Tab-separated table of C-alpha atoms in Angstrom:
chain	number	residue	atom	x	y	z
A	140	MET	CA	80.651	-85.769	-43.347
A	141	ASN	CA	76.844	-85.661	-43.137
A	142	ASP	CA	76.198	-86.824	-46.448
A	143	LYS	CA	77.662	-90.544	-46.036
A	144	THR	CA	75.607	-93.493	-47.075
A	145	ILE	CA	75.623	-96.228	-44.857
A	146	ALA	CA	74.465	-99.926	-45.976
A	147	THR	CA	73.635	-102.770	-44.085
A	148	HIS	CA	71.483	-106.189	-44.789
A	149	ASN	CA	67.893	-105.906	-44.969
A	150	GLY	CA	65.221	-108.470	-43.286
A	151	ASN	CA	66.096	-110.141	-40.071
A	152	PHE	CA	68.384	-107.999	-37.690
A	153	HIS	CA	70.435	-108.928	-34.847
A	154	ALA	CA	72.374	-106.990	-31.881
A	155	ASP	CA	75.443	-106.472	-34.064
A	156	ASP	CA	74.148	-104.598	-36.854
A	157	VAL	CA	71.550	-102.681	-35.187
A	158	PHE	CA	74.450	-101.744	-32.480
A	159	SER	CA	76.712	-100.586	-35.568
A	160	ILE	CA	74.072	-98.207	-36.727
A	161	ALA	CA	73.619	-97.270	-33.249
A	162	ALA	CA	77.747	-96.337	-32.863
A	163	LEU	CA	77.828	-94.655	-36.168
A	164	LYS	CA	74.977	-92.525	-34.969
A	165	ASN	CA	77.728	-90.774	-32.458
A	166	ILE	CA	80.161	-90.484	-35.431
A	167	PHE	CA	77.687	-89.304	-38.073
A	168	THR	CA	75.088	-86.409	-36.966
A	169	SER	CA	73.121	-87.596	-40.122
A	170	PHE	CA	73.319	-90.118	-42.876
A	171	THR	CA	71.730	-91.961	-45.417
A	172	LEU	CA	70.845	-95.577	-44.086
A	173	ILE	CA	70.133	-98.404	-46.584
A	174	ARG	CA	69.201	-101.967	-45.834
A	175	THR	CA	69.555	-103.898	-48.884
A	176	ARG	CA	71.540	-107.190	-50.016
A	177	ASP	CA	71.968	-105.668	-53.664
A	178	LEU	CA	75.795	-105.769	-54.317
A	179	GLU	CA	75.466	-102.930	-56.697
A	180	ILE	CA	73.787	-100.472	-54.097
A	181	ILE	CA	76.455	-101.776	-51.572
A	182	ALA	CA	79.401	-101.231	-53.612
A	183	LYS	CA	78.065	-97.503	-53.840
A	184	ALA	CA	78.216	-96.846	-50.101
A	185	ASP	CA	80.327	-94.812	-48.079
A	186	ILE	CA	80.249	-97.775	-44.839
A	187	VAL	CA	79.173	-100.903	-45.158
A	188	VAL	CA	78.318	-102.985	-42.234
A	189	ASP	CA	77.597	-106.741	-41.678
A	190	VAL	CA	77.236	-107.519	-45.349
A	191	GLY	CA	79.134	-107.221	-48.476
A	192	GLY	CA	81.671	-110.122	-47.614
A	193	GLU	CA	84.644	-107.556	-47.007
A	194	TYR	CA	86.422	-106.517	-43.780
A	195	ALA	CA	88.392	-103.127	-44.946
A	196	PRO	CA	88.218	-100.673	-42.188
A	197	ASP	CA	90.186	-97.783	-44.066
A	198	ALA	CA	87.569	-98.298	-47.309
A	199	GLY	CA	84.508	-98.396	-44.723
A	200	ARG	CA	83.830	-102.018	-45.182
A	201	PHE	CA	82.802	-103.994	-41.695
A	202	ASP	CA	81.640	-107.596	-42.325
A	203	HIS	CA	82.334	-110.814	-40.941
A	204	HIS	CA	80.562	-113.524	-42.701
A	205	GLN	CA	83.553	-114.048	-45.258
A	206	ARG	CA	85.501	-117.140	-45.135
A	207	GLY	CA	87.800	-116.665	-42.550
A	208	GLY	CA	85.883	-114.099	-40.523
A	209	ALA	CA	87.526	-110.745	-39.544
A	210	GLY	CA	89.877	-111.802	-36.864
A	211	GLU	CA	89.076	-112.286	-32.781
A	212	ARG	CA	90.182	-110.930	-29.652
A	213	GLU	CA	93.206	-112.720	-27.680
A	214	ASN	CA	90.393	-114.633	-25.723
A	215	GLY	CA	89.332	-116.290	-28.836
A	216	ILE	CA	86.107	-114.387	-29.343
A	217	PRO	CA	85.420	-113.348	-32.762
A	218	TYR	CA	84.610	-109.975	-34.113
A	219	SER	CA	81.214	-109.235	-35.314
A	220	SER	CA	80.152	-106.206	-37.506
A	221	PHE	CA	80.106	-104.264	-33.930
A	222	GLY	CA	83.170	-105.342	-32.795
A	223	LEU	CA	84.837	-104.089	-36.064
A	224	ILE	CA	82.729	-100.534	-35.820
A	225	TRP	CA	84.102	-100.640	-32.170
A	226	GLN	CA	87.907	-101.139	-32.857
A	227	LYS	CA	87.759	-98.135	-35.410
A	228	TYR	CA	85.250	-95.813	-33.959
A	229	GLY	CA	85.080	-96.724	-30.093
A	230	LEU	CA	87.751	-94.419	-28.877
A	231	GLU	CA	86.327	-91.481	-30.748
A	232	ILE	CA	82.921	-92.211	-29.110
A	233	CYS	CA	84.202	-92.206	-26.101
A	234	GLN	CA	85.856	-89.084	-26.469
A	235	GLY	CA	89.379	-90.263	-26.439
A	236	ASN	CA	89.412	-92.246	-23.176
A	237	GLN	CA	90.796	-95.549	-23.899
A	238	ASP	CA	89.797	-96.973	-20.546
A	239	VAL	CA	86.278	-96.304	-21.030
A	240	ALA	CA	86.311	-97.691	-24.509
A	241	ASN	CA	88.058	-100.839	-23.314
A	242	SER	CA	85.448	-100.910	-20.608
A	243	VAL	CA	82.771	-100.817	-23.309
A	244	ASP	CA	84.354	-103.307	-25.242
A	245	ALA	CA	84.514	-105.731	-22.257
A	246	GLY	CA	81.235	-105.435	-20.870
A	247	LEU	CA	79.198	-105.037	-23.909
A	248	VAL	CA	80.526	-105.244	-27.368
A	249	SER	CA	82.752	-108.449	-26.864
A	250	THR	CA	79.335	-110.261	-25.547
A	251	ILE	CA	77.704	-109.006	-28.608
A	252	ASP	CA	80.468	-110.368	-30.863
A	253	ALA	CA	80.266	-113.598	-28.842
A	254	ILE	CA	76.630	-114.420	-29.326
A	255	ASP	CA	76.410	-113.246	-32.873
A	256	CYS	CA	79.350	-115.708	-33.870
A	257	GLY	CA	78.019	-118.683	-31.950
A	258	TYR	CA	80.980	-118.256	-29.961
A	259	ALA	CA	79.229	-117.573	-26.205
A	260	GLU	CA	79.495	-121.441	-24.736
A	261	GLY	CA	82.941	-121.715	-22.874
A	262	VAL	CA	83.861	-118.042	-23.566
A	263	THR	CA	82.004	-115.900	-21.520
A	264	LYS	CA	80.205	-117.989	-18.973
A	265	GLY	CA	76.745	-117.091	-17.729
A	266	ILE	CA	75.658	-114.832	-20.961
A	267	ASN	CA	73.068	-117.069	-21.966
A	268	LYS	CA	71.341	-116.990	-18.670
A	269	GLY	CA	68.265	-115.288	-18.581
A	270	ILE	CA	67.572	-113.097	-21.558
A	271	SER	CA	70.373	-111.377	-23.573
A	272	LEU	CA	70.433	-107.975	-24.878
A	273	SER	CA	70.975	-109.892	-28.175
A	274	GLN	CA	67.770	-111.800	-27.848
A	275	THR	CA	65.861	-108.431	-26.634
A	276	ILE	CA	67.238	-106.627	-30.047
A	277	SER	CA	66.154	-109.690	-31.987
A	278	MET	CA	62.515	-109.463	-30.356
A	279	PHE	CA	62.300	-105.797	-32.334
A	280	ASN	CA	61.807	-108.119	-35.550
A	281	PRO	CA	58.298	-108.316	-36.568
A	282	THR	CA	56.642	-111.745	-35.694
A	283	TRP	CA	54.395	-113.519	-38.193
A	284	GLN	CA	51.306	-112.450	-36.947
A	285	GLU	CA	52.152	-108.472	-37.136
A	286	ASP	CA	52.001	-106.625	-40.329
A	287	CYS	CA	55.180	-104.286	-39.772
A	288	HIS	CA	58.001	-103.559	-41.892
A	289	PHE	CA	61.289	-104.656	-41.168
A	290	ASP	CA	62.852	-101.313	-41.856
A	291	THR	CA	60.730	-99.753	-39.533
A	292	CYS	CA	61.318	-102.105	-36.824
A	293	PHE	CA	64.937	-101.809	-37.196
A	294	ASP	CA	64.719	-98.150	-36.852
A	295	GLU	CA	63.084	-98.853	-33.378
A	296	ALA	CA	65.888	-101.197	-32.397
A	297	VAL	CA	68.377	-98.766	-33.471
A	298	ASN	CA	67.172	-96.288	-31.033
A	299	PHE	CA	66.755	-98.452	-28.046
A	300	ALA	CA	70.115	-99.574	-28.957
A	301	SER	CA	71.373	-95.821	-29.220
A	302	ARG	CA	69.973	-95.037	-25.476
A	303	VAL	CA	71.421	-98.582	-24.111
A	304	LEU	CA	75.189	-97.579	-25.761
A	305	THR	CA	74.868	-93.831	-24.183
A	306	ARG	CA	74.256	-95.242	-20.735
A	307	PHE	CA	76.897	-98.380	-21.355
A	308	ILE	CA	79.342	-95.269	-22.084
A	309	ALA	CA	78.250	-93.229	-18.951
A	310	SER	CA	78.302	-96.170	-16.892
A	311	ALA	CA	81.938	-97.209	-17.812
A	312	ASN	CA	82.956	-93.758	-17.423
A	313	GLY	CA	81.636	-93.474	-13.812
A	314	GLY	CA	83.271	-96.676	-13.075
A	315	ILE	CA	86.726	-95.238	-13.922
A	316	SER	CA	86.097	-92.093	-12.276
A	317	ALA	CA	85.258	-93.724	-9.291
A	318	LYS	CA	88.397	-95.829	-9.343
A	319	GLU	CA	90.466	-92.683	-9.431
A	320	ILE	CA	88.603	-90.863	-6.515
A	321	VAL	CA	88.871	-94.322	-3.944
A	322	ALA	CA	92.577	-94.830	-5.056
A	323	LYS	CA	92.967	-91.469	-3.928
A	324	ALA	CA	91.317	-92.175	-0.774
A	325	ILE	CA	93.034	-95.034	0.181
A	326	GLU	CA	96.275	-93.535	-0.484
A	327	ASN	CA	95.034	-90.158	1.656
A	328	ALA	CA	93.915	-92.517	4.457
A	329	GLU	CA	95.052	-91.583	7.882
A	330	ASP	CA	94.469	-95.174	8.888
A	331	PRO	CA	94.539	-97.759	6.266
A	332	ARG	CA	92.117	-99.910	7.883
A	333	VAL	CA	89.560	-97.003	7.522
A	334	ILE	CA	88.721	-95.474	4.187
A	335	VAL	CA	86.660	-92.004	3.860
A	336	LEU	CA	85.355	-91.188	0.856
A	337	GLU	CA	83.944	-87.218	0.428
A	338	LYS	CA	81.094	-88.582	-1.537
A	339	TYR	CA	79.509	-91.893	-2.336
A	340	THR	CA	80.956	-93.683	-5.137
A	341	PRO	CA	81.661	-97.251	-6.258
A	342	TRP	CA	84.373	-98.649	-4.320
A	343	LYS	CA	84.748	-102.353	-4.087
A	344	ARG	CA	86.286	-103.362	-6.930
A	345	THR	CA	89.403	-100.659	-6.243
A	346	VAL	CA	89.722	-101.440	-2.466
A	347	HIS	CA	89.847	-105.170	-3.292
A	348	ALA	CA	92.379	-104.364	-6.042
A	349	LEU	CA	94.652	-101.747	-4.159
A	350	SER	CA	94.261	-102.458	-0.227
A	351	GLU	CA	94.342	-105.484	1.730
A	352	GLU	CA	94.282	-103.573	4.969
A	353	ALA	CA	90.867	-101.847	4.260
A	354	LEU	CA	88.187	-102.892	6.910
A	355	TYR	CA	85.744	-99.767	6.700
A	356	MET	CA	84.594	-97.402	4.311
A	357	ILE	CA	83.144	-94.039	5.834
A	358	TYR	CA	80.743	-92.178	3.119
A	359	PRO	CA	78.025	-89.636	3.336
A	360	SER	CA	74.524	-90.895	2.519
A	361	GLY	CA	72.128	-89.087	0.038
A	362	SER	CA	70.133	-87.823	2.607
A	363	GLY	CA	73.118	-86.211	4.561
A	364	GLN	CA	73.964	-88.405	7.419
A	365	TRP	CA	76.940	-90.710	7.218
A	366	ARG	CA	77.594	-94.500	6.749
A	367	ILE	CA	80.064	-97.069	7.653
A	368	GLN	CA	80.094	-100.111	5.922
A	369	THR	CA	82.519	-103.113	5.993
A	370	VAL	CA	84.638	-104.394	3.204
A	371	PRO	CA	83.816	-107.847	2.101
A	372	VAL	CA	86.492	-110.856	2.118
A	373	GLU	CA	85.957	-110.796	-1.501
A	374	LEU	CA	83.782	-109.128	-4.596
A	375	GLY	CA	80.332	-110.669	-4.099
A	376	SER	CA	80.735	-112.092	-0.639
A	377	PHE	CA	78.705	-111.995	2.371
A	378	GLU	CA	81.579	-112.511	4.551
A	379	ASP	CA	83.625	-109.281	5.899
A	380	ARG	CA	86.885	-108.657	6.693
A	381	LYS	CA	85.793	-107.449	10.238
A	382	PRO	CA	82.017	-107.236	10.960
A	383	LEU	CA	80.657	-104.497	13.003
A	384	PRO	CA	80.524	-105.206	16.903
A	385	LYS	CA	77.958	-108.101	17.246
A	386	GLN	CA	76.197	-106.128	20.129
A	387	TRP	CA	75.037	-103.487	17.644
A	388	ALA	CA	73.115	-106.074	15.474
A	389	GLY	CA	69.440	-104.892	14.557
A	390	LEU	CA	70.018	-101.814	17.161
A	391	SER	CA	68.445	-98.438	16.248
A	392	ASP	CA	67.955	-94.838	17.655
A	393	LYS	CA	68.207	-94.915	21.664
A	394	ALA	CA	69.144	-98.305	21.744
A	395	LEU	CA	71.958	-97.986	19.531
A	396	LYS	CA	72.981	-94.834	21.394
A	397	ASP	CA	72.792	-96.341	24.584
A	398	GLU	CA	75.058	-99.315	23.520
A	399	THR	CA	77.725	-97.074	21.549
A	400	GLY	CA	77.765	-93.839	23.848
A	401	ILE	CA	77.333	-92.076	20.590
A	402	ASP	CA	74.335	-89.546	20.820
A	403	ASP	CA	73.748	-89.576	17.314
A	404	ALA	CA	73.900	-93.189	16.354
A	405	MET	CA	71.084	-94.054	13.943
A	406	PHE	CA	71.128	-97.440	12.951
A	407	CYS	CA	73.142	-100.865	12.757
A	408	HIS	CA	71.766	-103.499	10.105
A	409	ASN	CA	71.327	-106.821	11.874
A	410	GLY	CA	73.678	-108.324	9.129
A	411	LEU	CA	76.591	-106.318	10.964
A	412	PHE	CA	77.792	-104.626	7.395
A	413	ILE	CA	76.257	-101.226	7.609
A	414	ALA	CA	75.692	-98.155	10.220
A	415	GLY	CA	74.729	-94.891	10.120
A	416	ALA	CA	75.250	-91.740	12.344
A	417	GLU	CA	73.808	-88.174	11.798
A	418	SER	CA	77.518	-86.714	11.716
A	419	PHE	CA	80.803	-87.562	10.117
A	420	GLU	CA	82.383	-87.548	13.652
A	421	SER	CA	80.069	-90.019	15.027
A	422	THR	CA	80.398	-92.384	12.117
A	423	MET	CA	84.059	-91.932	12.883
A	424	LYS	CA	83.791	-92.710	16.192
A	425	MET	CA	81.816	-95.844	15.403
A	426	ALA	CA	84.769	-97.203	13.260
A	427	SER	CA	87.136	-96.536	16.151
A	428	ILE	CA	84.942	-98.692	18.460
A	429	ALA	CA	84.551	-101.167	15.583
A	430	LEU	CA	88.574	-101.635	15.180
A	431	GLN	CA	88.729	-102.280	18.772
A	432	ALA	CA	85.981	-104.890	18.981
């Protein structure tokens, strides 16, 4: 397992070959990496990535440059070497969690595939706005003014990509775990309009997917107090299903306590989308008042 030889092309590198090697580092704790276009050396390698003109996963061949490519997703995005590697090893890298593997594929792998294959426009809107991750990887290549070796720069790029991949998997796993927690909170809510989370977890996507009734989310803040937050009418919207009472706008401390009659009320944002109190019970009182407003 650990005496594998992995080959990829030398010279200028891109996000697909860099992330492929970063992914393989999660499978093989150590291996010999050779960057070459020498076909004799490539033929002897155990795994070949982004070079060699062959896609045969069972034989360890993961190129997509051959005539006809190496297949495409249902949405039409062709696979680059990273997508091919992810098809074979992604589930294992994500410790058998198919939902996480799918999330990483949708959010990271397919975007890199699209850019590498020149298929970004019209398929994944917006991925060329600003600097992309693929462009960031490309900037690890030495410029004409630098006396750097491509292989050294490639290793630096792989280390960077490994960290990005690790965090992307962690983020995907966190999002999926949050979905389960929020779904349970919706199911257990005494009032379907007020959803209580025992600890803060990302909730908006799940609430919009599962509840048309939810108006307010109640959760503890990181500093120990509690928050009430409105549910927007749709993801990304600044319009809420039911804003907090307009007379609370911008009030804090004594002014908010006097207005609400809640002795530990803390603040209400001027935008009427979030407010807070010291205790859970008081935050629930805020919800009760807001529902009747």
